[in-house]
Coordinates of C-alpha atoms in Angstrom, one line a residue:
M18 CA 121.7 4.9 20.0
Y19 CA 120.7 1.7 21.9
S20 CA 123.3 1.1 24.7
P21 CA 123.9 -2.4 26.2
E22 CA 122.7 -1.1 29.6
Q23 CA 119.3 -0.2 28.0
E24 CA 119.1 -3.6 26.5
N25 CA 119.7 -5.2 29.9
I26 CA 117.0 -3.0 31.4
S27 CA 114.5 -4.0 28.8
T28 CA 115.2 -7.7 29.2
T29 CA 115.0 -7.6 33.0
A30 CA 111.9 -5.5 32.8
S31 CA 110.3 -8.0 30.4
T32 CA 111.1 -11.0 32.6
K33 CA 109.1 -9.3 35.5
V34 CA 106.0 -8.6 33.4
P35 CA 104.7 -11.5 31.3
V36 CA 103.7 -10.7 27.7
K37 CA 100.0 -10.2 27.5
Y38 CA 98.4 -11.8 24.4
G39 CA 95.0 -10.2 24.9
E40 CA 91.9 -10.3 27.1
L41 CA 88.5 -12.0 26.9
I42 CA 85.6 -9.8 28.2
V43 CA 82.1 -11.3 28.8
L44 CA 79.3 -9.3 27.3
G45 CA 76.6 -8.2 29.7
Y46 CA 78.7 -7.2 32.7
N47 CA 79.6 -3.6 33.6
G48 CA 83.1 -4.0 34.9
S49 CA 82.7 -7.1 37.1
L50 CA 80.3 -10.0 37.9
P51 CA 77.3 -8.9 40.0
N52 CA 78.5 -10.6 43.1
G53 CA 82.2 -9.7 42.4
D54 CA 84.9 -11.5 40.5
R55 CA 86.2 -14.7 42.2
G56 CA 89.2 -16.8 41.1
R57 CA 88.7 -18.2 37.6
R58 CA 85.1 -16.9 37.4
K59 CA 85.1 -13.2 36.5
S60 CA 83.9 -10.8 33.8
R61 CA 87.3 -10.5 32.1
F62 CA 90.3 -12.8 31.7
A63 CA 93.8 -11.8 30.6
L64 CA 95.7 -14.4 28.5
C65 CA 99.4 -14.0 29.4
K66 CA 102.5 -15.9 28.2
R67 CA 103.0 -18.9 30.4
P68 CA 106.4 -19.6 32.2
K69 CA 106.4 -22.9 30.2
A70 CA 104.6 -23.7 26.9
N71 CA 101.5 -25.9 27.4
G72 CA 100.3 -26.0 23.8
V73 CA 99.5 -29.2 21.9
K74 CA 99.4 -30.2 18.2
P75 CA 98.0 -33.3 16.4
S76 CA 100.3 -36.3 15.9
T77 CA 99.4 -40.0 15.5
V78 CA 96.0 -41.0 14.1
H79 CA 94.6 -44.4 15.2
I80 CA 91.9 -45.5 12.8
A81 CA 89.4 -48.4 13.2
C82 CA 89.8 -48.7 16.9
S83 CA 87.5 -50.9 18.9
P84 CA 86.1 -49.0 21.9
Q85 CA 88.6 -50.9 24.2
A86 CA 91.6 -49.9 22.1
A87 CA 90.3 -46.3 22.0
K88 CA 90.0 -46.3 25.8
A89 CA 93.6 -47.6 26.1
I90 CA 95.0 -44.9 23.9
S91 CA 93.0 -42.1 25.6
N92 CA 94.2 -43.3 29.0
K93 CA 97.8 -42.6 28.1
D94 CA 99.2 -39.5 29.8
Q95 CA 98.8 -37.2 26.7
H96 CA 96.1 -35.3 25.0
S97 CA 93.8 -36.9 22.5
I98 CA 90.5 -36.4 20.6
S99 CA 88.2 -39.4 20.1
Y100 CA 85.7 -39.5 17.3
T101 CA 83.1 -42.2 17.8
L102 CA 81.8 -43.3 14.3
S103 CA 79.8 -46.3 15.4
R104 CA 79.6 -48.6 18.4
A105 CA 82.4 -50.7 16.8
Q106 CA 84.6 -48.0 15.4
T107 CA 86.4 -45.0 17.0
V108 CA 89.1 -42.8 15.5
V109 CA 91.5 -41.4 18.1
V110 CA 93.9 -38.6 17.3
E111 CA 96.8 -38.2 19.7
Y112 CA 98.1 -34.8 20.4
T113 CA 101.7 -34.0 21.3
H114 CA 103.4 -31.1 23.1
D115 CA 103.9 -28.0 21.1
S116 CA 106.7 -25.7 22.5
N117 CA 105.6 -22.8 20.3
T118 CA 102.1 -22.2 21.7
D119 CA 100.3 -21.6 25.0
M120 CA 96.8 -23.1 25.4
F121 CA 93.9 -21.5 27.3
Q122 CA 90.6 -23.3 27.9
I123 CA 87.2 -21.8 28.5
G124 CA 84.0 -23.5 29.6
R125 CA 81.4 -23.9 32.3
S126 CA 83.3 -26.6 34.2
T127 CA 85.2 -25.7 37.4
E128 CA 87.6 -28.5 36.8
S129 CA 91.3 -27.6 36.7
P130 CA 91.9 -27.7 32.9
I131 CA 89.5 -24.8 32.5
D132 CA 91.4 -21.4 32.8
F133 CA 88.3 -19.2 32.5
V134 CA 85.0 -20.4 34.0
V135 CA 82.0 -18.9 32.1
T136 CA 78.4 -19.2 33.2
D137 CA 75.2 -18.2 31.3
T138 CA 74.6 -14.5 31.0
V139 CA 71.1 -13.5 32.0
A140 CA 70.1 -10.1 30.5
G141 CA 69.8 -7.3 33.0
S142 CA 70.4 -9.5 36.0
Q143 CA 71.8 -7.8 39.1
S144 CA 73.0 -10.9 40.9
N145 CA 74.2 -14.4 40.2
A146 CA 71.2 -15.7 42.1
D147 CA 69.1 -14.6 39.1
T148 CA 71.1 -16.9 36.9
Q149 CA 71.4 -20.1 38.8
S150 CA 68.1 -21.6 38.0
V151 CA 68.7 -21.5 34.2
Q152 CA 69.5 -24.8 32.5
S153 CA 72.9 -24.0 31.0
T154 CA 73.5 -24.4 27.3
I155 CA 77.3 -23.6 27.6
S156 CA 79.5 -26.6 27.2
R157 CA 81.6 -27.7 30.3
F158 CA 84.7 -27.7 28.0
A159 CA 83.5 -25.2 25.4
C160 CA 86.6 -24.0 23.5
R161 CA 90.3 -23.6 23.6
I162 CA 92.6 -20.7 22.4
M163 CA 96.1 -21.3 21.2
C164 CA 98.5 -18.3 21.4
Q165 CA 101.8 -18.2 19.5
R166 CA 104.6 -17.6 22.0
T167 CA 106.5 -15.3 19.6
P168 CA 105.5 -12.0 18.0
P169 CA 103.0 -11.3 16.5
Y170 CA 101.4 -13.6 19.2
T171 CA 98.7 -14.9 16.9
A172 CA 95.7 -16.3 18.8
R173 CA 93.7 -19.1 17.2
I174 CA 90.4 -20.6 18.4
Y175 CA 89.1 -24.2 18.3
A176 CA 85.8 -25.7 19.5
A177 CA 85.9 -28.0 22.5
G178 CA 88.4 -28.2 25.4
F179 CA 90.3 -31.1 26.9
D180 CA 88.8 -32.5 30.1
S181 CA 90.7 -33.6 33.3
S182 CA 91.8 -36.8 31.5
K183 CA 93.2 -34.7 28.7
N184 CA 90.5 -36.0 26.3
I185 CA 87.9 -34.6 24.0
F186 CA 85.1 -37.1 23.2
L187 CA 82.8 -36.6 20.2
G188 CA 80.1 -39.1 20.7
E189 CA 77.9 -40.9 18.1
K190 CA 75.4 -38.0 17.9
A191 CA 78.0 -35.2 17.4
A192 CA 78.5 -33.9 13.8
K193 CA 81.8 -35.3 12.6
W194 CA 83.5 -36.2 9.3
K195 CA 86.7 -37.2 7.5
T196 CA 88.4 -34.3 5.7
S197 CA 89.8 -34.5 2.1
D198 CA 93.4 -35.2 3.5
G199 CA 92.2 -38.1 5.7
Q200 CA 92.0 -36.2 9.0
M201 CA 89.0 -36.1 11.3
D202 CA 87.0 -33.0 12.3
G203 CA 83.7 -32.3 14.1
L204 CA 81.4 -29.8 15.7
T205 CA 80.4 -29.5 19.4
T206 CA 76.7 -29.9 20.3
N207 CA 75.7 -26.2 20.5
G208 CA 78.8 -25.0 18.6
V209 CA 81.3 -22.2 19.0
L210 CA 80.4 -19.2 16.8
V211 CA 82.9 -16.4 15.9
M212 CA 82.5 -13.0 14.2
H213 CA 85.4 -10.8 13.2
P214 CA 84.4 -7.2 12.8
R215 CA 85.4 -5.4 9.6
N216 CA 87.9 -2.5 10.1
G217 CA 89.0 -3.9 13.4
F218 CA 87.7 -2.6 16.7
T219 CA 87.7 1.1 15.9
Q220 CA 85.3 4.0 15.3
D221 CA 85.0 2.6 11.7
S222 CA 84.1 -0.9 12.8
K223 CA 81.3 -2.7 11.0
P224 CA 79.8 -6.1 11.8
G225 CA 81.3 -9.1 10.1
V226 CA 79.5 -12.4 9.5
W227 CA 79.0 -15.1 12.2
R228 CA 80.7 -18.4 11.4
E229 CA 81.1 -21.7 13.2
I230 CA 84.5 -23.0 14.3
S231 CA 85.2 -26.7 14.3
V232 CA 87.2 -28.9 16.8
C233 CA 90.2 -28.6 14.4
G234 CA 89.8 -24.9 13.9
N235 CA 88.2 -24.8 10.5
V236 CA 85.6 -22.2 9.6
F237 CA 82.0 -23.1 8.5
T238 CA 78.8 -21.2 7.6
L239 CA 76.2 -21.6 10.4
R240 CA 74.1 -24.7 10.8
E241 CA 70.3 -24.3 10.2
T242 CA 69.8 -24.3 14.0
R243 CA 72.4 -24.3 16.7
S244 CA 72.6 -28.0 17.3
A245 CA 71.6 -29.4 13.9
Q246 CA 73.4 -32.6 12.7
Q247 CA 74.2 -31.2 9.3
R248 CA 77.3 -28.9 9.3
G249 CA 77.4 -25.7 7.2
K250 CA 79.7 -25.2 4.2
M251 CA 83.4 -24.8 4.8
V252 CA 84.7 -21.2 4.3
E253 CA 88.3 -21.6 3.1
T254 CA 88.9 -17.8 2.7
E255 CA 88.3 -17.1 6.4
S256 CA 90.4 -17.9 9.4
Q257 CA 90.1 -19.0 13.0
E258 CA 92.7 -16.3 13.9
L259 CA 91.2 -13.9 16.4
V260 CA 91.5 -10.2 15.6
D261 CA 90.9 -7.2 18.0
G262 CA 87.2 -7.1 18.5
S263 CA 86.4 -10.7 17.5
L264 CA 83.3 -12.0 19.2
I265 CA 83.1 -15.6 20.4
D266 CA 79.6 -17.0 21.2
L267 CA 79.4 -20.1 23.4
C268 CA 75.6 -20.4 23.3
G269 CA 74.7 -18.7 26.6
A270 CA 77.5 -16.2 26.9
T271 CA 79.3 -14.1 24.3
L272 CA 83.0 -13.1 24.8
L273 CA 84.8 -10.1 23.2
W274 CA 88.5 -10.7 22.3
R275 CA 90.7 -7.6 22.7
T276 CA 94.4 -7.8 21.7
A277 CA 97.0 -6.2 24.0
E278 CA 97.6 -3.6 21.3
G279 CA 93.9 -2.8 20.9
L280 CA 93.6 -2.4 24.7
S281 CA 96.5 0.0 24.8
R282 CA 94.3 2.4 22.6
T283 CA 91.2 1.9 24.8
P284 CA 90.2 4.5 27.4
T285 CA 91.3 3.6 30.9
L286 CA 89.0 3.5 33.9
K287 CA 90.8 6.7 35.0
H288 CA 89.8 8.4 31.7
L289 CA 86.2 7.3 32.1
E290 CA 86.2 8.6 35.7
A291 CA 87.6 11.9 34.4
L292 CA 84.7 12.1 31.9
R293 CA 82.2 11.4 34.7
Q294 CA 83.6 14.2 36.8
E295 CA 83.6 16.5 33.7
I296 CA 79.9 15.9 33.2
N297 CA 79.2 16.5 36.9
A298 CA 81.3 19.7 36.9
A299 CA 79.0 21.2 34.2
R300 CA 76.2 20.9 36.9
P301 CA 73.4 19.6 34.6
Q302 CA 70.0 20.4 36.0
C303 CA 66.6 18.9 36.1
P304 CA 64.4 21.1 34.0
V305 CA 61.4 20.4 36.4
G306 CA 62.9 20.4 39.9
F307 CA 65.9 22.7 39.0
N308 CA 68.1 20.4 41.2
T309 CA 71.7 19.6 40.1
L310 CA 72.2 16.1 38.7
A311 CA 75.3 14.0 39.1
F312 CA 76.4 10.6 37.9
P313 CA 77.2 8.4 40.9
S314 CA 80.7 7.0 41.4
M315 CA 81.6 4.0 39.2
R316 CA 81.6 1.7 42.2
R317 CA 77.8 2.3 42.8
K318 CA 76.2 0.6 39.9
D319 CA 72.9 -0.7 41.0
T320 CA 70.6 1.5 43.1
P321 CA 69.8 5.0 41.9
D322 CA 70.6 7.9 44.4
E323 CA 68.7 11.2 44.7
K324 CA 71.0 13.1 42.3
Q325 CA 70.9 10.4 39.6
P326 CA 70.1 11.6 36.1
W327 CA 67.0 9.9 34.5
V328 CA 66.1 10.0 30.8
Y329 CA 63.0 9.9 28.6
L330 CA 64.2 7.4 26.1
Q331 CA 61.8 8.6 23.4
C332 CA 63.4 12.0 23.1
G333 CA 66.7 12.0 25.2
H334 CA 65.7 14.8 27.6
V335 CA 67.6 14.3 30.9
H336 CA 65.8 15.0 34.2
G337 CA 66.1 14.1 37.9
Y338 CA 63.6 11.6 39.3
H339 CA 60.1 13.2 39.6
N340 CA 56.5 12.3 39.4
W341 CA 55.5 14.8 36.7
G342 CA 53.5 13.2 33.9
N343 CA 53.0 10.0 35.9
H344 CA 49.5 9.3 34.7
R345 CA 47.0 7.6 37.0
E346 CA 46.6 4.5 34.9
E347 CA 50.4 4.1 34.9
R348 CA 50.6 4.5 38.7
E349 CA 48.0 1.7 38.9
G350 CA 50.3 -0.4 36.8
R351 CA 48.3 -0.7 33.6
E352 CA 50.7 1.0 31.2
G353 CA 54.1 -0.1 32.3
R354 CA 56.8 2.5 32.4
S355 CA 55.5 4.9 29.8
R356 CA 55.9 8.5 30.9
E357 CA 55.3 11.9 29.1
C358 CA 58.4 14.2 28.9
P359 CA 57.6 17.6 30.4
M360 CA 59.9 19.3 27.8
C361 CA 58.5 17.9 24.5
R362 CA 55.5 15.7 25.5
A363 CA 57.0 12.6 23.9
K364 CA 55.8 9.5 25.6
G365 CA 58.0 6.5 26.4
P366 CA 60.1 4.8 29.0
Y367 CA 61.7 6.9 31.8
V368 CA 64.8 5.2 33.2
P369 CA 67.8 6.0 35.4
L370 CA 71.1 6.6 33.5
W371 CA 74.2 4.4 34.4
L372 CA 77.7 4.9 33.1
G373 CA 79.2 2.1 31.1
C374 CA 82.3 1.2 33.2
E375 CA 83.7 -1.7 31.1
A376 CA 86.4 0.3 29.2
G377 CA 87.0 -2.7 26.9
F378 CA 83.6 -2.2 25.2
Y379 CA 84.4 1.3 24.0
V380 CA 85.5 1.8 20.4
D381 CA 86.9 5.3 21.2
A382 CA 87.6 7.7 24.2
A383 CA 84.9 10.3 23.4
P384 CA 82.6 11.6 26.2
P385 CA 79.5 9.5 27.2
T386 CA 76.8 11.3 25.3
H387 CA 74.4 8.5 24.3
A388 CA 72.3 6.0 26.2
F389 CA 71.1 2.5 25.2
N390 CA 67.4 1.9 25.0
P391 CA 65.8 0.4 27.2
C392 CA 68.5 0.0 30.0
G393 CA 69.9 3.5 30.2
H394 CA 73.6 2.5 30.1
V395 CA 75.6 5.5 28.8
C396 CA 78.7 5.5 26.5
S397 CA 80.2 7.4 23.6
D398 CA 78.2 8.0 20.4
K399 CA 80.4 5.7 18.2
T400 CA 80.3 3.0 20.9
A401 CA 76.5 3.1 21.0
A402 CA 76.3 3.1 17.2
F403 CA 78.7 0.1 16.9
W404 CA 76.9 -2.2 19.4
S405 CA 73.5 -1.3 18.1
Q406 CA 74.5 -2.8 14.7
I407 CA 75.9 -6.1 16.1
P408 CA 73.5 -9.0 15.8
L409 CA 74.3 -11.2 18.9
P410 CA 73.2 -14.9 19.0
H411 CA 70.2 -15.4 21.2
G412 CA 68.9 -18.8 22.1
T413 CA 69.3 -21.5 19.4
H414 CA 68.5 -19.6 16.2
T415 CA 67.8 -15.9 16.7
F416 CA 70.0 -12.8 16.7
H417 CA 69.5 -9.4 18.2
A418 CA 71.4 -6.3 19.2
A419 CA 72.0 -5.9 22.9
C420 CA 73.6 -3.5 25.4
P421 CA 77.2 -4.8 26.0
F422 CA 77.0 -3.6 29.7
C423 CA 73.9 -5.6 30.7
A424 CA 73.0 -7.8 27.7
Q425 CA 69.4 -6.4 27.4
Q426 CA 67.9 -6.6 23.9
L427 CA 67.9 -3.1 22.4
T428 CA 64.6 -1.5 21.4
G429 CA 63.4 1.6 19.6
E430 CA 64.4 2.8 16.1
Q431 CA 68.1 3.0 16.7
G432 CA 68.5 1.1 20.0
F433 CA 70.1 4.2 21.6
V434 CA 69.3 7.9 22.1
R435 CA 71.4 11.1 22.2
L436 CA 71.2 12.7 25.7
I437 CA 70.0 16.3 26.0
F438 CA 71.2 17.9 29.2
Q439 CA 70.0 21.2 30.6
G440 CA 72.8 23.4 31.9
P441 CA 72.6 25.4 35.1
L442 CA 70.4 28.5 34.8
D443 CA 72.6 30.9 36.9

């Protein structure tokens, strides 16, 4: 039976540890940003129950405002969304406090209303220096997530975030319209796209369909190109509610939403470390040099060491680094990284293997047996199969599968290869 003492324990315990709604993990990073996580700029962000609710909900609608009147309303100390219809007419929707929800804002701006600062992901980049020269396509105030403060802690996503003056402005050029019930709605310049996987984030997950989310949280089919004026068709059967494994694309970075419950079933870093030690304990050998191979510790994620396993991506045979089959024309740089495997003579890229250290990207806790092509990041079979099927938005109108640990576009027939290790000969 449940005793009153137990009840007291559970409540005091729960006051110490805030309820976690879920986490957002940026695709393309292997456990942290290249130069380390700092403050609100990091590779994953936990959304936890706030000491005091800070959610907002729509209240008064002011129609046919002159620009001056619109300015006066938006200057009031409360949240509002302004829809500029023409130079002479603006509709302002005031928002009021909602004690049932917590609001979290995501975007490129480092201003205080942004809880999670996201910058453009550059595929395969090892340092933030590689990324700074890019003209960003991520909005400064990209989106907001509202979490219900009571179970089941539903999280809902909306395009656009409120700025330091607590306003969202949709200018003349932004796509906007009046809904059938007289409310206003609109889309942001490059849009916020969401995909909910089918069968959750599990071994049986299958890709869903990418949709666009509006400023008021409605769901639409995609526009013809990312920033086209014409909105897609409304999809009334689908929802802005995030589920475990939902992907959120901000046009320059893609985030994975993991619920607290989903994360509790995900392998821990400790588990991944145990799997790494298990592979190393089997003392895999290089079939050419006969030297023992070992995956480096998870902290060392950028420069290969002498025991590092390398793989021929065409066939999956694992070796140590050696110069066998390194043809003269390749040495002179005419053929790129194509090498011939000494085991089976298959020709293709020859790359170092790196363990995938971001546990949130794994769909199961199985051993790391497969590597993505062409980057060499290693994870479980089901995890590799899942990510190789997911079309991720790229640029303004293309999609391609990419490695979740470094964002490089996948190549080859499947996008990944099964690793073939040679055991010790003694």
